[in-house]
Tab-separated table of C-alpha atoms in Angstrom:
chain	number	residue	atom	x	y	z
I	9	MET	CA	86.574	107.714	143.973
I	10	SER	CA	83.575	107.888	142.394
I	11	TYR	CA	83.121	106.945	138.915
I	12	LEU	CA	80.166	107.751	136.445
I	13	ALA	CA	79.969	106.537	132.750
I	14	LEU	CA	77.555	107.402	130.246
I	15	ASP	CA	76.190	105.800	126.856
I	16	LEU	CA	74.551	108.889	125.416
I	17	SER	CA	71.218	108.973	124.077
I	18	LYS	CA	67.960	111.254	124.008
I	19	ARG	CA	65.662	108.474	124.191
I	20	SER	CA	67.615	106.399	126.589
I	21	THR	CA	70.649	107.137	127.936
I	22	GLY	CA	73.029	104.241	129.848
I	23	TRP	CA	74.477	105.698	132.805
I	24	ALA	CA	76.650	103.071	135.471
I	25	HIS	CA	78.104	104.438	138.526
I	26	TRP	CA	80.485	103.067	141.115
I	27	ALA	CA	82.498	104.084	144.298
I	28	PRO	CA	85.184	101.848	146.114
I	29	GLY	CA	83.163	99.657	148.520
I	30	MET	CA	80.348	98.517	145.959
I	31	ALA	CA	80.486	95.177	144.862
I	32	VAL	CA	79.090	95.909	141.279
I	33	PRO	CA	77.920	99.517	139.852
I	34	ALA	CA	74.662	101.151	139.984
I	35	CYS	CA	73.371	101.147	136.468
I	36	GLY	CA	70.170	102.197	134.687
I	37	THR	CA	69.182	104.392	131.876
I	38	TRP	CA	67.663	108.219	131.892
I	39	GLU	CA	64.496	109.461	128.817
I	40	LEU	CA	65.987	112.419	128.188
I	41	GLY	CA	63.247	113.208	125.721
I	42	GLY	CA	61.373	111.826	122.720
I	43	ASP	CA	61.263	113.106	119.090
I	44	LEU	CA	59.509	116.275	120.486
I	45	THR	CA	61.327	117.035	123.111
I	46	SER	CA	63.907	120.031	121.826
I	47	ALA	CA	67.413	119.793	122.293
I	48	GLY	CA	68.144	122.519	124.966
I	49	LEU	CA	65.537	120.368	127.232
I	50	ALA	CA	67.068	116.987	126.763
I	51	PHE	CA	70.352	118.818	127.884
I	52	LEU	CA	69.082	120.409	130.908
I	53	ARG	CA	67.552	117.325	131.211
I	54	LEU	CA	71.367	115.708	131.628
I	55	HIS	CA	72.246	118.186	133.698
I	56	GLN	CA	69.522	117.632	135.966
I	57	ARG	CA	70.347	113.480	136.574
I	58	ILE	CA	73.971	113.792	136.416
I	59	ASN	CA	73.277	116.778	139.202
I	60	GLU	CA	71.481	114.092	141.551
I	61	VAL	CA	74.066	111.183	140.990
I	62	HIS	CA	76.963	113.998	142.046
I	63	SER	CA	74.859	115.230	144.995
I	64	VAL	CA	74.608	111.487	146.549
I	65	THR	CA	78.002	111.184	145.971
I	66	PRO	CA	80.756	113.928	144.703
I	67	LEU	CA	81.861	112.642	141.522
I	68	GLU	CA	86.050	112.318	140.979
I	69	CYS	CA	85.679	110.815	136.966
I	70	VAL	CA	82.975	111.273	134.097
I	71	ILE	CA	83.410	109.058	131.361
I	72	TYR	CA	80.995	109.451	128.205
I	73	GLU	CA	81.268	107.392	125.106
I	74	LYS	CA	82.152	109.767	122.175
I	75	PRO	CA	79.713	110.462	120.118
I	76	LEU	CA	80.115	108.885	116.419
I	77	ASP	CA	81.299	111.492	113.398
I	78	PRO	CA	78.617	112.243	111.975
I	79	ALA	CA	80.366	112.052	108.041
I	80	THR	CA	79.938	108.138	109.094
I	81	MET	CA	76.482	107.556	110.916
I	82	GLY	CA	74.989	107.439	107.316
I	83	ARG	CA	72.270	108.936	105.399
I	84	HIS	CA	69.939	107.805	107.637
I	85	SER	CA	70.909	110.396	109.958
I	86	SER	CA	70.080	113.567	110.143
I	87	PHE	CA	71.406	116.699	111.243
I	88	ASP	CA	69.543	117.032	114.407
I	89	VAL	CA	70.572	113.581	115.562
I	90	ALA	CA	73.976	114.582	115.047
I	91	PHE	CA	73.709	117.998	117.144
I	92	VAL	CA	71.780	116.348	119.862
I	93	LEU	CA	74.384	113.711	120.752
I	94	ILE	CA	77.369	116.116	120.041
I	95	GLY	CA	75.300	118.686	122.421
I	96	LEU	CA	75.048	115.790	124.880
I	97	ALA	CA	78.752	114.870	125.295
I	98	ALA	CA	79.622	118.952	125.217
I	99	HIS	CA	76.820	119.517	127.928
I	100	VAL	CA	78.692	116.442	129.713
I	101	ASP	CA	82.541	118.171	129.652
I	102	SER	CA	80.555	121.422	130.324
I	103	TYR	CA	79.294	120.322	133.615
I	104	CYS	CA	82.585	118.491	135.184
I	105	GLU	CA	84.143	122.319	134.283
I	106	ALA	CA	81.821	124.159	136.256
I	107	LYS	CA	82.119	121.457	138.919
I	108	ARG	CA	85.134	121.387	138.909
I	109	ILE	CA	85.278	117.284	137.985
I	110	LEU	CA	88.482	117.101	136.497
I	111	ARG	CA	88.417	113.827	135.339
I	112	CYS	CA	86.090	114.153	132.611
I	113	SER	CA	86.930	111.558	128.965
I	114	SER	CA	85.072	110.086	126.529
I	115	ALA	CA	85.990	106.653	125.003
I	116	HIS	CA	85.438	105.942	121.429
I	117	GLN	CA	83.104	102.332	120.984
I	118	ALA	CA	85.164	100.087	119.102
I	119	THR	CA	87.817	100.775	122.591
I	120	TRP	CA	85.930	100.041	125.241
I	121	ARG	CA	83.739	97.211	123.278
I	122	LYS	CA	87.322	95.387	122.532
I	123	HIS	CA	88.303	95.622	126.238
I	124	PHE	CA	84.886	95.091	127.850
I	125	LEU	CA	83.875	92.196	125.336
I	126	GLY	CA	86.496	91.229	123.325
I	127	PRO	CA	87.518	91.150	119.509
I	128	MET	CA	84.674	91.016	117.531
I	129	LYS	CA	84.592	89.576	113.742
I	130	ARG	CA	84.392	92.422	111.588
I	131	GLY	CA	80.736	93.251	110.557
I	132	THR	CA	79.013	92.271	113.719
I	133	ARG	CA	75.703	93.929	113.971
I	134	SER	CA	75.636	96.666	116.243
I	135	MET	CA	72.061	94.696	117.754
I	136	SER	CA	74.460	91.733	118.715
I	137	LEU	CA	77.407	94.446	120.407
I	138	LYS	CA	74.408	95.290	122.433
I	139	GLU	CA	73.238	91.918	122.973
I	140	PHE	CA	76.767	90.790	123.729
I	141	ALA	CA	77.368	93.947	126.582
I	142	VAL	CA	73.447	92.613	128.269
I	143	GLU	CA	75.537	89.109	128.575
I	144	ARG	CA	79.131	90.088	129.517
I	145	CYS	CA	77.063	92.476	132.584
I	146	ARG	CA	75.567	89.290	133.852
I	147	GLN	CA	78.219	87.007	133.321
I	148	LEU	CA	80.242	89.547	135.964
I	149	GLY	CA	77.312	90.337	138.237
I	150	ILE	CA	75.872	93.217	136.895
I	151	LEU	CA	72.472	93.175	135.957
I	152	PRO	CA	71.544	96.132	133.319
I	153	GLY	CA	67.878	96.587	132.720
I	154	LYS	CA	68.690	97.424	129.091
I	155	HIS	CA	71.542	97.425	126.652
I	156	ASP	CA	71.967	101.228	127.068
I	157	ALA	CA	72.903	100.301	130.682
I	158	ALA	CA	74.889	97.360	130.062
I	159	GLU	CA	76.876	99.822	127.239
I	160	ALA	CA	77.215	102.259	130.194
I	161	ALA	CA	78.430	99.578	132.587
I	162	GLY	CA	80.983	98.081	129.812
I	163	ILE	CA	82.410	101.919	129.497
I	164	LEU	CA	82.795	102.574	133.304
I	165	ASP	CA	84.780	98.975	133.138
I	166	TYR	CA	87.176	99.963	130.454
I	167	ARG	CA	88.149	103.669	132.664
I	168	LEU	CA	88.241	101.348	135.875
I	169	HIS	CA	90.607	99.457	133.615
I	170	LEU	CA	93.046	102.220	132.470
I	171	ASP	CA	93.119	103.560	136.458
I	172	GLY	CA	94.671	100.286	137.044
I	173	ILE	CA	91.709	99.638	139.305
I	174	THR	CA	90.371	95.622	139.600
I	175	PRO	CA	86.963	96.082	140.517
I	176	PRO	CA	85.231	93.363	142.920
I	177	TRP	CA	83.579	92.015	139.824
I	178	ARG	CA	86.287	91.846	137.757
I	179	MET	CA	88.072	89.726	140.896
I	180	GLU	CA	85.471	87.205	140.828
I	181	HIS	CA	86.047	86.355	136.986
I	182	VAL	CA	89.468	86.708	135.798
I	183	LEU	CA	88.839	84.295	133.596
I	184	THR	CA	85.375	85.806	131.767
I	185	GLU	CA	84.527	83.224	128.587
I	186	GLN	CA	84.878	84.848	125.110
I	187	LEU	CA	82.097	85.401	124.009
I	188	VAL	CA	80.089	84.255	120.903
I	189	GLY	CA	80.573	85.840	117.344
I	190	GLY	CA	84.458	86.611	118.698
I	191	GLY	CA	87.136	86.412	116.618
I	192	ARG	CA	90.286	88.990	115.272
I	193	ARG	CA	89.224	92.273	114.105
């Protein structure tokens, strides 16, 4: 069974791919566009990147981080940002439907992070959480290039946990230490 996890973003989509037999997931980032790139072109580029992975190792499960509710994004985010994030998620669902990848789902940010990072104190800065994801990957022997790839690896680890699969990187690190900043939520 081949898995793909995505941390969706127009500027830097994190991805992590794993199939049985791989010691650690392959992970990286895809730049789907910049400020002047249309949403449609970003969706097309996402389609092309997923298709590249699917053509090498047919995907059986795709999971992505559920977009935040636009009402909770604050006044610094525009309609366009919410449109792109929701559109990217919708495009993943559409791609999976078209390719008959029946196991396509999303994970809430707080849920996969609690699984991957452990409980964090309320008010922990977003940048700190991203740094913690990179550190957790390193502890598990996964070497992400950027925090977006680390977060995709965390989403992947969470999906495997839900499926009752203990991947090789978890078998070797059963007693992983608590990250600094942890505590009750």
